[in-house]
XYZ file of C-alpha atoms in Angstrom:
726
model
C 212.809 191.387 131.784
C 214.028 189.291 134.666
C 217.690 188.759 134.787
C 219.370 185.682 135.120
C 222.114 184.587 137.244
C 224.603 182.766 134.791
C 227.315 181.307 138.047
C 224.884 177.807 138.570
C 223.921 177.639 134.883
C 227.467 177.208 133.129
C 229.311 176.041 136.781
C 231.448 173.020 135.550
C 230.710 169.593 135.990
C 232.988 168.862 138.834
C 231.331 171.791 140.738
C 228.039 169.837 139.551
C 228.910 166.563 140.965
C 230.030 167.594 144.239
C 227.148 169.741 144.762
C 225.077 167.072 143.920
C 226.732 164.752 145.565
C 226.077 167.132 148.925
C 222.282 168.049 148.669
C 220.860 164.629 146.733
C 218.321 163.138 149.318
C 219.550 159.254 150.774
C 215.926 157.698 149.251
C 216.092 159.599 145.756
C 214.308 157.375 143.409
C 216.997 157.280 140.206
C 214.177 156.293 137.528
C 212.158 159.588 138.518
C 212.749 161.520 134.706
C 211.216 165.127 137.328
C 214.261 167.691 138.616
C 214.531 166.796 142.421
C 213.630 168.911 145.560
C 216.230 170.821 146.883
C 216.373 174.194 148.973
C 218.539 176.894 147.311
C 221.306 178.367 148.247
C 220.583 181.443 150.242
C 223.269 184.381 151.704
C 225.186 183.448 154.952
C 228.065 184.546 156.915
C 227.040 187.996 155.909
C 227.199 187.765 152.459
C 225.567 189.997 150.938
C 222.624 188.850 149.032
C 221.966 188.796 145.279
C 221.131 192.194 143.838
C 217.813 190.352 142.423
C 216.511 188.350 145.850
C 213.802 190.833 146.026
C 212.712 191.479 142.171
C 209.644 189.704 141.104
C 211.671 187.267 138.602
C 213.546 185.373 142.160
C 211.021 182.442 141.338
C 212.035 182.434 137.739
C 215.982 182.006 138.449
C 214.866 179.320 141.217
C 213.575 177.857 138.161
C 216.000 177.799 135.970
C 218.624 176.701 138.408
C 216.450 174.023 138.809
C 216.299 172.998 135.136
C 220.068 173.522 135.039
C 220.365 171.009 138.086
C 217.464 168.981 135.597
C 219.718 168.804 132.852
C 222.436 167.583 135.019
C 220.694 165.328 136.086
C 220.127 163.645 132.511
C 223.502 163.533 131.931
C 223.638 161.102 134.984
C 220.903 159.743 134.004
C 222.993 158.966 130.853
C 226.103 157.633 132.387
C 224.084 155.231 134.342
C 222.486 154.423 130.597
C 226.191 153.437 130.122
C 227.284 152.004 133.452
C 224.004 149.414 132.573
C 225.287 148.333 129.055
C 229.141 147.490 130.809
C 227.126 145.567 133.198
C 225.382 143.579 130.495
C 228.280 142.979 128.738
C 229.887 141.586 132.056
C 226.866 140.365 132.722
C 227.096 137.866 129.217
C 231.136 137.065 130.490
C 229.418 135.503 133.492
C 227.158 133.551 131.382
C 229.899 132.356 129.144
C 232.085 131.159 132.761
C 228.849 129.683 133.617
C 228.176 127.707 130.677
C 231.826 125.933 130.856
C 231.315 125.268 134.240
C 228.293 123.577 133.492
C 229.276 121.913 130.223
C 232.238 120.514 132.655
C 230.288 119.406 135.509
C 228.007 117.632 132.897
C 231.156 115.736 130.837
C 232.459 114.879 133.824
C 228.794 113.558 135.151
C 229.072 111.334 132.108
C 232.260 110.476 132.610
C 231.438 108.601 136.224
C 228.339 106.976 133.777
C 230.585 105.742 131.174
C 232.817 103.894 134.177
C 230.100 102.384 136.032
C 229.200 101.263 132.836
C 232.538 99.371 132.494
C 232.459 97.890 136.047
C 235.817 98.099 136.450
C 238.820 99.718 137.108
C 242.278 98.888 135.528
C 245.963 100.785 136.109
C 247.379 99.009 132.647
C 248.234 100.669 129.744
C 245.301 101.062 127.295
C 246.691 102.834 124.679
C 246.576 99.520 122.684
C 243.174 99.564 123.711
C 241.529 102.395 122.517
C 237.494 102.733 123.661
C 235.416 104.379 121.190
C 233.772 107.001 123.827
C 231.481 109.428 123.128
C 232.676 111.662 125.669
C 234.925 114.375 123.225
C 230.986 115.299 122.293
C 232.390 116.205 118.676
C 228.958 117.235 117.223
C 228.625 120.158 120.000
C 230.215 123.392 119.417
C 230.101 124.640 122.935
C 231.552 121.222 124.043
C 234.302 121.419 121.244
C 234.678 124.974 122.474
C 235.512 124.611 125.917
C 237.003 121.670 126.500
C 239.802 121.102 123.103
C 242.412 121.491 125.224
C 241.862 118.564 127.715
C 240.401 116.030 124.877
C 243.481 114.254 124.784
C 244.242 113.793 128.485
C 240.766 112.496 129.002
C 240.922 110.321 126.443
C 243.830 108.160 127.344
C 242.120 108.621 130.551
C 239.875 106.479 129.937
C 242.100 103.963 128.045
C 243.771 102.736 130.278
C 240.699 102.692 132.769
C 239.249 99.849 130.004
C 242.477 98.457 128.887
C 241.619 95.474 131.141
C 238.152 95.423 130.953
C 236.654 92.057 130.348
C 236.261 91.169 126.390
C 232.749 91.358 125.337
C 230.736 90.694 122.170
C 230.328 93.017 119.249
C 226.571 93.218 119.944
C 227.507 94.410 124.198
C 229.955 96.829 122.431
C 227.520 98.179 119.986
C 224.817 98.371 122.735
C 227.620 100.140 124.837
C 228.406 102.780 122.069
C 224.768 103.855 121.714
C 224.389 103.658 125.219
C 227.180 106.546 125.634
C 226.302 108.237 122.434
C 222.497 108.603 124.357
C 223.808 109.645 127.278
C 226.232 112.379 125.912
C 222.884 113.385 124.037
C 221.277 113.834 127.163
C 223.431 115.632 129.171
C 223.907 118.091 125.969
C 220.034 118.310 126.534
C 220.112 118.845 130.141
C 223.476 121.516 129.768
C 221.074 123.483 127.665
C 218.057 123.258 129.636
C 219.770 124.492 132.430
C 220.520 127.118 130.400
C 217.165 128.143 129.058
C 215.699 127.899 132.083
C 218.915 130.624 133.942
C 217.776 132.700 130.399
C 214.124 132.395 131.181
C 214.704 133.453 135.447
C 216.692 136.471 133.583
C 214.036 137.110 131.544
C 211.811 136.731 134.192
C 213.863 138.769 136.393
C 213.892 141.564 133.541
C 210.252 141.442 132.548
C 209.219 142.494 135.968
C 211.609 145.126 136.681
C 210.406 146.433 133.130
C 206.747 145.669 134.077
C 207.523 148.039 137.111
C 208.909 150.507 135.753
C 206.287 150.482 133.326
C 203.649 151.010 135.859
C 205.681 153.659 138.044
C 206.203 155.891 134.267
C 202.266 155.421 133.522
C 201.529 156.396 137.080
C 203.256 159.300 136.388
C 202.066 159.919 132.705
C 198.326 159.690 134.414
C 199.041 161.863 137.209
C 200.688 164.232 134.557
C 197.818 164.168 132.349
C 195.376 164.530 135.528
C 193.206 167.924 135.385
C 192.724 167.822 139.336
C 196.935 167.503 139.564
C 197.017 170.181 136.933
C 194.340 172.465 139.026
C 196.439 172.000 141.928
C 199.748 172.607 140.638
C 198.410 175.972 138.950
C 196.746 176.581 142.699
C 200.352 176.522 143.770
C 202.049 178.198 141.276
C 199.623 180.973 141.940
C 199.521 180.892 145.397
C 203.315 180.951 145.326
C 203.465 184.104 143.477
C 200.251 186.062 145.325
C 201.719 184.910 149.300
C 199.409 187.516 150.403
C 195.612 186.631 150.109
C 195.466 184.278 147.508
C 194.979 181.583 150.031
C 191.654 182.389 152.028
C 190.503 183.591 148.575
C 191.076 180.061 147.027
C 189.806 178.195 150.619
C 186.803 180.491 149.600
C 186.251 179.477 146.868
C 187.048 175.820 147.504
C 184.141 176.141 149.947
C 181.530 177.775 147.874
C 182.098 175.427 145.225
C 181.768 172.863 147.339
C 178.429 172.274 149.619
C 178.295 171.432 153.480
C 178.479 167.727 154.189
C 178.589 166.645 150.839
C 175.394 167.519 149.850
C 174.378 167.479 145.950
C 172.565 171.057 145.011
C 169.641 171.202 143.529
C 171.056 171.851 139.968
C 173.242 169.338 140.272
C 170.641 166.619 140.490
C 168.823 168.351 137.556
C 171.823 167.650 135.623
C 172.507 164.030 137.159
C 168.577 163.037 135.973
C 169.166 165.155 132.840
C 172.411 162.665 132.170
C 170.682 159.775 132.864
C 168.114 160.774 130.976
C 170.437 161.544 127.664
C 172.816 158.506 128.675
C 169.324 155.909 128.277
C 168.418 157.618 125.270
C 171.115 156.884 123.371
C 171.396 153.593 124.638
C 168.014 152.890 122.892
C 168.805 154.687 120.003
C 171.878 152.862 119.130
C 169.863 149.005 120.236
C 167.416 150.071 117.944
C 169.856 151.139 114.859
C 172.027 147.987 115.687
C 168.545 145.747 115.396
C 167.730 147.144 112.533
C 171.163 146.122 110.673
C 170.801 142.929 111.958
C 167.614 142.578 110.521
C 168.890 143.470 107.229
C 172.142 141.253 107.461
C 169.781 138.399 108.211
C 168.144 139.085 105.235
C 170.926 139.250 103.112
C 173.078 136.778 104.292
C 169.715 134.179 104.524
C 169.541 135.541 100.511
C 173.128 134.870 100.298
C 173.484 131.251 101.892
C 170.813 130.271 99.578
C 172.185 131.212 96.334
C 175.662 129.891 97.357
C 173.750 126.790 98.368
C 172.055 126.161 95.058
C 175.716 127.673 93.257
C 177.377 124.584 94.622
C 175.818 122.474 94.361
C 176.695 121.759 90.881
C 179.548 124.848 89.560
C 179.044 124.967 85.604
C 181.793 125.489 83.145
C 180.944 129.144 82.681
C 181.616 129.063 86.925
C 184.887 127.680 86.306
C 185.356 130.671 83.553
C 184.374 132.933 85.240
C 187.012 132.802 88.007
C 190.169 134.771 88.001
C 192.632 132.068 88.106
C 191.382 130.632 84.674
C 191.000 134.010 83.482
C 194.771 134.704 84.378
C 196.145 131.324 83.121
C 193.590 131.655 79.426
C 195.554 135.258 78.903
C 198.914 133.879 79.853
C 198.574 130.920 77.834
C 196.862 133.255 75.176
C 199.967 135.866 75.650
C 202.212 132.715 75.005
C 200.650 131.691 71.628
C 201.481 135.472 70.437
C 204.260 135.258 71.245
C 205.339 132.038 69.850
C 203.417 132.794 66.546
C 205.515 136.360 66.496
C 208.711 134.655 67.412
C 208.093 132.036 64.636
C 207.267 134.492 61.785
C 210.123 136.542 62.495
C 212.430 133.502 62.667
C 210.746 132.692 59.134
C 211.979 136.403 57.982
C 214.885 137.001 59.478
C 216.159 133.189 57.947
C 214.894 134.430 54.276
C 216.708 137.820 54.558
C 219.929 135.463 55.397
C 219.603 133.771 52.712
C 219.135 136.342 50.224
C 222.345 138.445 51.629
C 224.281 134.765 51.085
C 223.202 134.797 47.849
C 223.705 138.704 46.846
C 227.105 138.422 48.627
C 228.259 135.454 46.896
C 227.109 136.991 43.564
C 228.852 139.978 44.123
C 232.149 138.245 45.162
C 231.760 136.086 42.106
C 230.994 139.351 39.763
C 233.775 141.228 41.384
C 236.271 138.319 41.246
C 235.475 138.027 37.225
C 235.717 141.165 36.619
C 239.072 141.360 38.256
C 239.886 139.239 36.598
C 239.243 140.206 33.501
C 240.564 143.688 33.521
C 243.643 141.520 34.651
C 244.646 139.440 31.753
C 243.402 142.654 29.489
C 246.405 144.185 31.419
C 248.499 141.756 31.209
C 248.004 141.255 27.507
C 248.629 145.083 26.984
C 251.782 144.530 28.732
C 253.367 142.030 27.088
C 252.467 143.434 23.571
C 254.309 146.558 24.927
C 256.909 144.766 26.365
C 257.696 142.756 22.765
C 257.418 146.073 21.257
C 260.357 147.891 23.220
C 262.470 144.535 23.024
C 261.811 144.619 19.268
C 262.597 148.496 19.182
C 265.772 148.224 21.909
C 267.216 145.477 19.598
C 267.410 147.040 16.488
C 268.954 150.024 17.950
C 271.508 148.057 19.527
C 272.616 146.557 15.864
C 272.176 150.256 14.089
C 274.676 152.003 17.390
C 276.667 148.513 16.557
C 276.759 148.791 13.350
C 277.448 152.554 12.980
C 280.406 151.780 15.557
C 281.995 149.018 13.656
C 282.014 151.062 10.419
C 283.455 154.084 12.714
C 286.140 152.681 14.035
C 287.263 150.735 10.136
C 287.344 154.455 8.484
C 289.013 155.552 11.997
C 291.307 152.706 10.157
C 291.307 153.042 6.957
C 291.820 156.865 7.491
C 295.067 156.411 9.163
C 296.517 154.174 6.999
C 295.488 155.827 4.063
C 297.499 158.864 5.594
C 300.496 156.448 7.028
C 300.291 155.451 2.911
C 300.760 158.812 1.576
C 303.126 159.530 3.564
C 305.221 156.602 2.317
C 304.241 158.132 -0.903
C 305.195 161.458 -0.382
C 308.873 159.769 0.889
C 309.603 157.398 -2.109
C 308.249 160.464 -4.598
C 310.907 162.654 -3.040
C 313.647 159.838 -3.172
C 312.728 159.090 -6.590
C 312.642 162.756 -8.145
C 316.351 162.899 -6.294
C 317.027 159.823 -7.961
C 315.891 160.568 -11.002
C 317.756 164.032 -10.761
C 320.728 162.266 -10.113
C 320.187 160.207 -12.973
C 320.260 163.075 -14.805
C 323.452 164.609 -13.341
C 324.791 161.097 -14.191
C 323.235 160.994 -17.749
C 324.642 164.459 -18.454
C 328.476 163.674 -17.177
C 327.807 160.499 -19.434
C 327.693 162.602 -21.839
C 329.807 164.765 -20.861
C 332.663 161.639 -21.046
C 331.573 160.993 -23.759
C 332.043 164.299 -25.092
C 335.263 163.995 -23.611
C 336.324 160.788 -25.251
C 336.384 162.083 -28.444
C 337.924 165.101 -26.873
C 340.569 162.220 -25.540
C 342.848 162.148 -28.195
C 343.794 165.702 -28.212
C 344.675 165.834 -24.927
C 347.602 164.844 -23.003
C 349.029 162.365 -20.451
C 348.866 164.544 -17.934
C 345.346 166.144 -18.451
C 344.303 162.162 -18.890
C 346.164 161.057 -15.723
C 344.418 164.123 -13.647
C 341.113 163.471 -15.833
C 341.907 160.190 -14.860
C 342.306 161.265 -11.271
C 339.266 163.462 -10.854
C 336.988 160.588 -12.555
C 338.565 157.778 -10.417
C 337.659 160.360 -7.329
C 334.758 160.748 -8.477
C 333.314 157.284 -9.253
C 334.895 156.313 -5.745
C 332.907 158.878 -4.381
C 329.490 157.615 -6.588
C 330.356 154.307 -5.177
C 330.240 155.408 -1.809
C 327.407 157.304 -2.234
C 325.895 153.980 -3.810
C 326.630 151.728 -0.942
C 325.086 154.101 1.351
C 322.188 154.704 -0.507
C 321.472 151.200 -0.687
C 322.111 150.707 2.612
C 319.493 153.827 3.439
C 317.259 152.166 1.205
C 317.429 148.880 2.973
C 316.918 150.815 6.359
C 314.097 152.965 4.518
C 312.501 149.252 3.474
C 312.582 147.634 6.254
C 311.373 150.624 8.379
C 308.389 150.882 6.275
C 307.743 147.328 6.381
C 308.034 147.087 10.283
C 305.874 150.572 10.233
C 303.258 148.916 7.885
C 303.517 145.328 9.936
C 302.943 147.490 13.087
C 299.779 149.803 11.353
C 298.350 146.323 10.275
C 299.100 144.968 14.216
C 297.188 148.466 15.440
C 294.420 148.112 13.000
C 294.053 143.692 14.136
C 294.101 144.975 17.389
C 291.713 147.924 16.875
C 289.237 145.826 14.948
C 288.871 143.490 17.707
C 288.758 145.322 19.902
C 286.380 147.383 18.305
C 284.601 144.184 17.946
C 284.739 142.824 21.646
C 283.350 146.656 22.791
C 280.391 146.226 20.158
C 280.044 142.859 22.137
C 280.720 144.420 25.818
C 277.600 147.723 24.288
C 275.541 144.578 23.573
C 275.793 142.940 26.328
C 275.061 145.972 28.437
C 272.457 146.855 26.308
C 270.920 143.863 26.722
C 271.762 144.027 30.772
C 269.885 147.368 30.645
C 267.295 145.949 28.807
C 266.641 143.336 31.149
C 266.694 145.993 34.364
C 264.549 148.153 32.553
C 262.219 145.310 31.884
C 262.908 144.109 35.316
C 262.173 147.539 36.892
C 259.144 147.761 34.445
C 257.781 144.454 35.233
C 258.107 145.288 39.123
C 256.644 148.938 38.857
C 253.301 147.053 37.135
C 253.401 144.440 39.398
C 253.713 147.313 41.957
C 251.132 148.903 40.592
C 248.881 145.424 40.498
C 249.666 145.153 44.062
C 247.917 148.308 45.340
C 245.237 147.985 43.298
C 244.742 144.298 44.258
C 245.249 145.475 47.918
C 242.408 148.073 46.924
C 240.127 145.790 45.765
C 240.882 143.710 48.585
C 240.535 145.799 51.501
C 237.082 146.622 49.845
C 236.227 143.197 49.129
C 237.790 142.794 53.390
C 235.724 145.335 54.283
C 232.357 144.676 52.247
C 232.827 140.711 53.889
C 233.362 143.138 57.357
C 230.107 144.346 57.011
C 228.572 141.543 55.961
C 229.785 139.356 58.587
C 228.596 142.090 61.420
C 225.034 142.057 59.697
C 225.441 138.166 59.503
C 226.025 138.475 63.127
C 223.242 140.301 64.245
C 221.319 138.089 62.209
C 222.264 135.500 64.063
C 222.232 137.008 66.967
C 218.577 138.429 66.359
C 217.918 134.632 65.182
C 219.672 133.053 68.666
C 217.625 135.794 70.891
C 214.793 134.294 69.301
C 215.585 130.484 69.543
C 216.406 131.478 73.246
C 212.803 133.228 73.774
C 210.963 130.416 71.599
C 212.811 128.299 74.531
C 212.086 130.315 77.707
C 208.223 130.704 76.185
C 208.042 127.124 75.757
C 209.657 126.321 79.182
C 207.169 129.272 80.256
C 204.042 126.948 78.443
C 205.186 124.062 79.822
C 205.560 125.589 83.335
C 202.163 127.171 82.925
C 200.877 123.890 82.276
C 202.461 122.206 84.682
C 201.202 125.080 87.415
C 197.876 124.328 85.705
C 198.007 120.341 86.834
C 199.340 121.976 90.208
C 196.394 124.421 90.538
C 194.035 121.262 89.691
C 195.498 119.478 93.016
C 195.465 122.621 94.586
C 191.425 122.757 93.579
C 190.450 119.665 94.921
C 192.682 120.486 97.930
C 190.645 123.574 98.492
C 187.463 121.840 97.871
C 188.609 119.789 100.693
C 188.960 123.029 102.987
C 185.638 124.417 101.792
C 183.909 121.284 102.850
C 186.117 121.472 106.115
C 185.541 125.427 106.412
C 181.101 124.908 105.817
C 181.821 122.440 108.998
C 184.040 125.456 110.897
C 181.277 127.816 109.384
C 178.298 126.281 111.076
C 180.974 125.618 114.481
C 181.955 129.573 114.614
C 178.148 130.707 113.848
C 176.942 130.441 116.841
C 180.914 132.461 118.279
C 180.102 135.432 116.093
C 176.371 135.262 117.532
C 177.609 135.524 120.687
C 180.405 138.021 119.791
C 177.846 140.235 117.959
C 176.052 140.574 120.909
C 178.866 141.346 123.298
C 180.049 143.924 120.820
C 176.412 145.342 120.445
C 176.491 145.555 124.328
C 180.007 147.181 123.880
C 178.198 149.603 121.696
C 175.735 150.388 123.569
C 177.904 150.748 126.684
C 180.518 153.281 124.282
C 177.364 155.652 123.742
C 176.470 155.935 127.077
C 180.353 156.859 127.623
C 179.898 159.199 124.891
C 176.880 160.920 126.596
C 178.812 160.826 129.910
C 181.901 162.319 127.740
C 179.983 164.688 126.442
C 178.254 165.786 129.756
C 181.439 165.742 131.425
C 183.327 168.094 128.793
C 180.077 170.580 128.898
C 180.852 170.671 132.941
C 184.538 171.107 131.935
C 183.916 174.206 130.121
C 181.884 175.557 132.682
C 184.230 175.212 135.434
C 186.435 176.509 133.037
C 184.558 179.480 132.000
C 184.686 180.140 136.030
C 188.388 179.734 137.212
C 189.340 181.858 134.180
C 186.877 184.584 134.799
C 188.098 184.660 138.607
C 192.117 184.348 137.324
C 191.990 186.414 134.548
C 194.063 189.039 136.694
C 197.080 186.490 137.580
C 197.027 185.174 133.889
C 197.707 188.102 132.100
C 200.676 188.672 134.570
C 201.859 185.363 133.882
C 201.912 186.373 130.409
C 203.474 189.346 130.473
C 206.354 187.826 132.507
C 206.626 184.993 129.846
C 206.474 187.994 127.209
C 209.743 189.314 125.306
C 210.292 192.649 127.076
C 212.259 193.854 123.703
C 208.876 193.107 121.086
C 206.710 192.196 123.864
C 205.111 190.079 120.845
C 206.711 186.653 121.530
C 207.737 184.551 124.440
C 210.949 184.169 126.092
C 212.695 180.958 124.655
C 216.423 182.354 124.604
C 218.911 182.953 127.322
C 222.666 184.873 126.925
C 225.366 182.912 128.728
C 227.281 186.441 129.969
C 225.139 187.794 131.693
C 221.854 185.274 132.664
C 219.029 187.884 130.699
C 216.183 185.673 128.676
C 214.646 187.098 125.181
C 213.029 185.414 122.448
C 215.532 184.214 119.472
C 214.091 186.478 117.078
C 215.760 189.602 119.142
C 218.922 187.923 119.829
C 219.138 186.958 116.215
C 218.025 190.467 115.258
C 221.057 191.917 117.139
C 223.639 189.368 116.281
C 222.895 189.895 112.668
C 222.837 193.966 113.479
C 226.167 193.571 114.703
C 224.511 195.100 118.167
C 225.832 192.596 120.012
C 224.839 194.458 123.602
C 222.233 192.471 126.524
C 219.459 194.998 125.723
C 219.293 194.895 130.323
C 222.439 194.854 131.063
C 224.678 196.521 127.448
C 226.669 193.286 128.285
C 228.458 191.931 125.065
C 227.895 188.216 123.844
C 229.020 186.371 121.139
C 227.586 184.340 118.353
C 228.297 180.956 120.842
C 227.406 183.273 124.153
C 223.165 182.395 123.760
C 221.405 178.978 124.085
C 217.347 177.877 124.245
C 215.485 177.677 127.032
C 211.879 175.928 128.017
C 209.908 177.766 130.427
């Protein structure tokens, strides 16, 4: 495989630019897309020549170098396009400034015209005499943009100029204002006209330049497509690859191919005659086919014209019925009628369903209200009966409890009084017993005294005296004892009476407290009873509230479901109404369109009449055009026959040229094939060493991680190869 030197291909941009500036000729055409012809650098000053200088791939190396230089030229062209865009922007800015100057010039011309209209100058202050001028050009955007900053000064100057102008009538002032407006409009039109003329000139220049470039490109394209140029280039390439004796052989071939003094040989004369005969035969056959076609078309058109004349003389309703417009309108009308009927039926059905649902909802609500009211009344009656029974039972219980408490209290009081009375009775009995014993003792003593009295007579005075003393002493003692007994009895009786009074007072107090306690118990029981009644009432009310809330929630859910159903039905009804309204509007629009179509048909009839007149005028044009077309078709057939003969001769020449240059073709083909696989053409160059292979071989080495050049074993990476075109 030929090795490619990587230095000129991968050189820096600055080095290439310097080389281009040094080597580019002065008269080089910037529009030429082909690479410029340059001389290759040779080894000078005793430098060692390149090792591949004498190799067969020297020309390939030169071609790759030119390709690199051509790519750099393409970069220069892209930079040129960028600079051209900048030049366009600068030209736009210059156009803006030219418009600015042109507008100012026109404005000052208009100012001079207005001053000439006023016929006079004045230096007085003109602020009190404003002039209705049109110099501001308020209706023009360009004047607004360019003269906005100078409008006040210009207005003051004009006011000063016209301050002492002669007073004119209203008509004259109106004429002056109209004149100024017209002059301003004229100036605006002139400015736009000048701008359009300048733009037209620029566009014409650009068109000429583009036409010139187009013509040059077309010439280059024709030259590139020319077979003769291709043959010459091929001969040049073959001559360059075989510098030895190919020149003499090609000259010999040219001499043998072309006769002396330009005289044609006899086989060439026969071929020319055969070509002319084939051309004439093809033209005659084409003309015969054209005549047959024209006769058939003429007969067909004549019959059609007759039928159309008969038909167009009087159109019937069936003719109108078979038109596409009538069918379309009829189908639309039937569709609208079907939709309207469907919507009306749907509307009636929805109304019936809505009324039925409303009646069911009302009946269900009334039924539920009656049932719940009946249940509530029954529960209230049962509750009142239970509350009355409970109150009666509680009252009886409270009365029995109070009576029991009172009896217990009285019984306790009676038992305490009886115990006290028993104690007093026991004390009195003891006292009575003591008194009885004393009485007995005294009685015994009295009996002894009676016995002693009988014995006293027998006693002496001393004995009597002593006895008297003893008795007196006993009597005194008894008197003392009686007095003490009296005092004790008095005290005892007073204490007993006091004790009895205290006990009776305590008993009365106890009875009073017991009565108060019973009353308080009754009040407490009544309060507890009322509390329990309130609690029971609260519980019943809560239960009723819960039941009522459940019923209300159920009713609300049912009502919400019914409302949603009613809303959906109302929505469907509204949609049906909207659809009905839209269908009605469409129907009216179709009626209006039908009327418009009638008017359009009338206009089209007039147009048909005009077209008939135009058709008769254009028949002659069509005949001339068809004649020209037939003539052109005949020429085309002749050219086709000429082209077929030319292709045959070209194939003959190709076979001859391939037979003469098969060895050179095989040599070039082997040179272009990849040296590794010998299957694909070379299209990928390695940047590190410059060798060229096919893309499959390079990618295969890249994938297998054998990243070395097959020729020089120089390493390369994934970004060290590029696509090239041979």
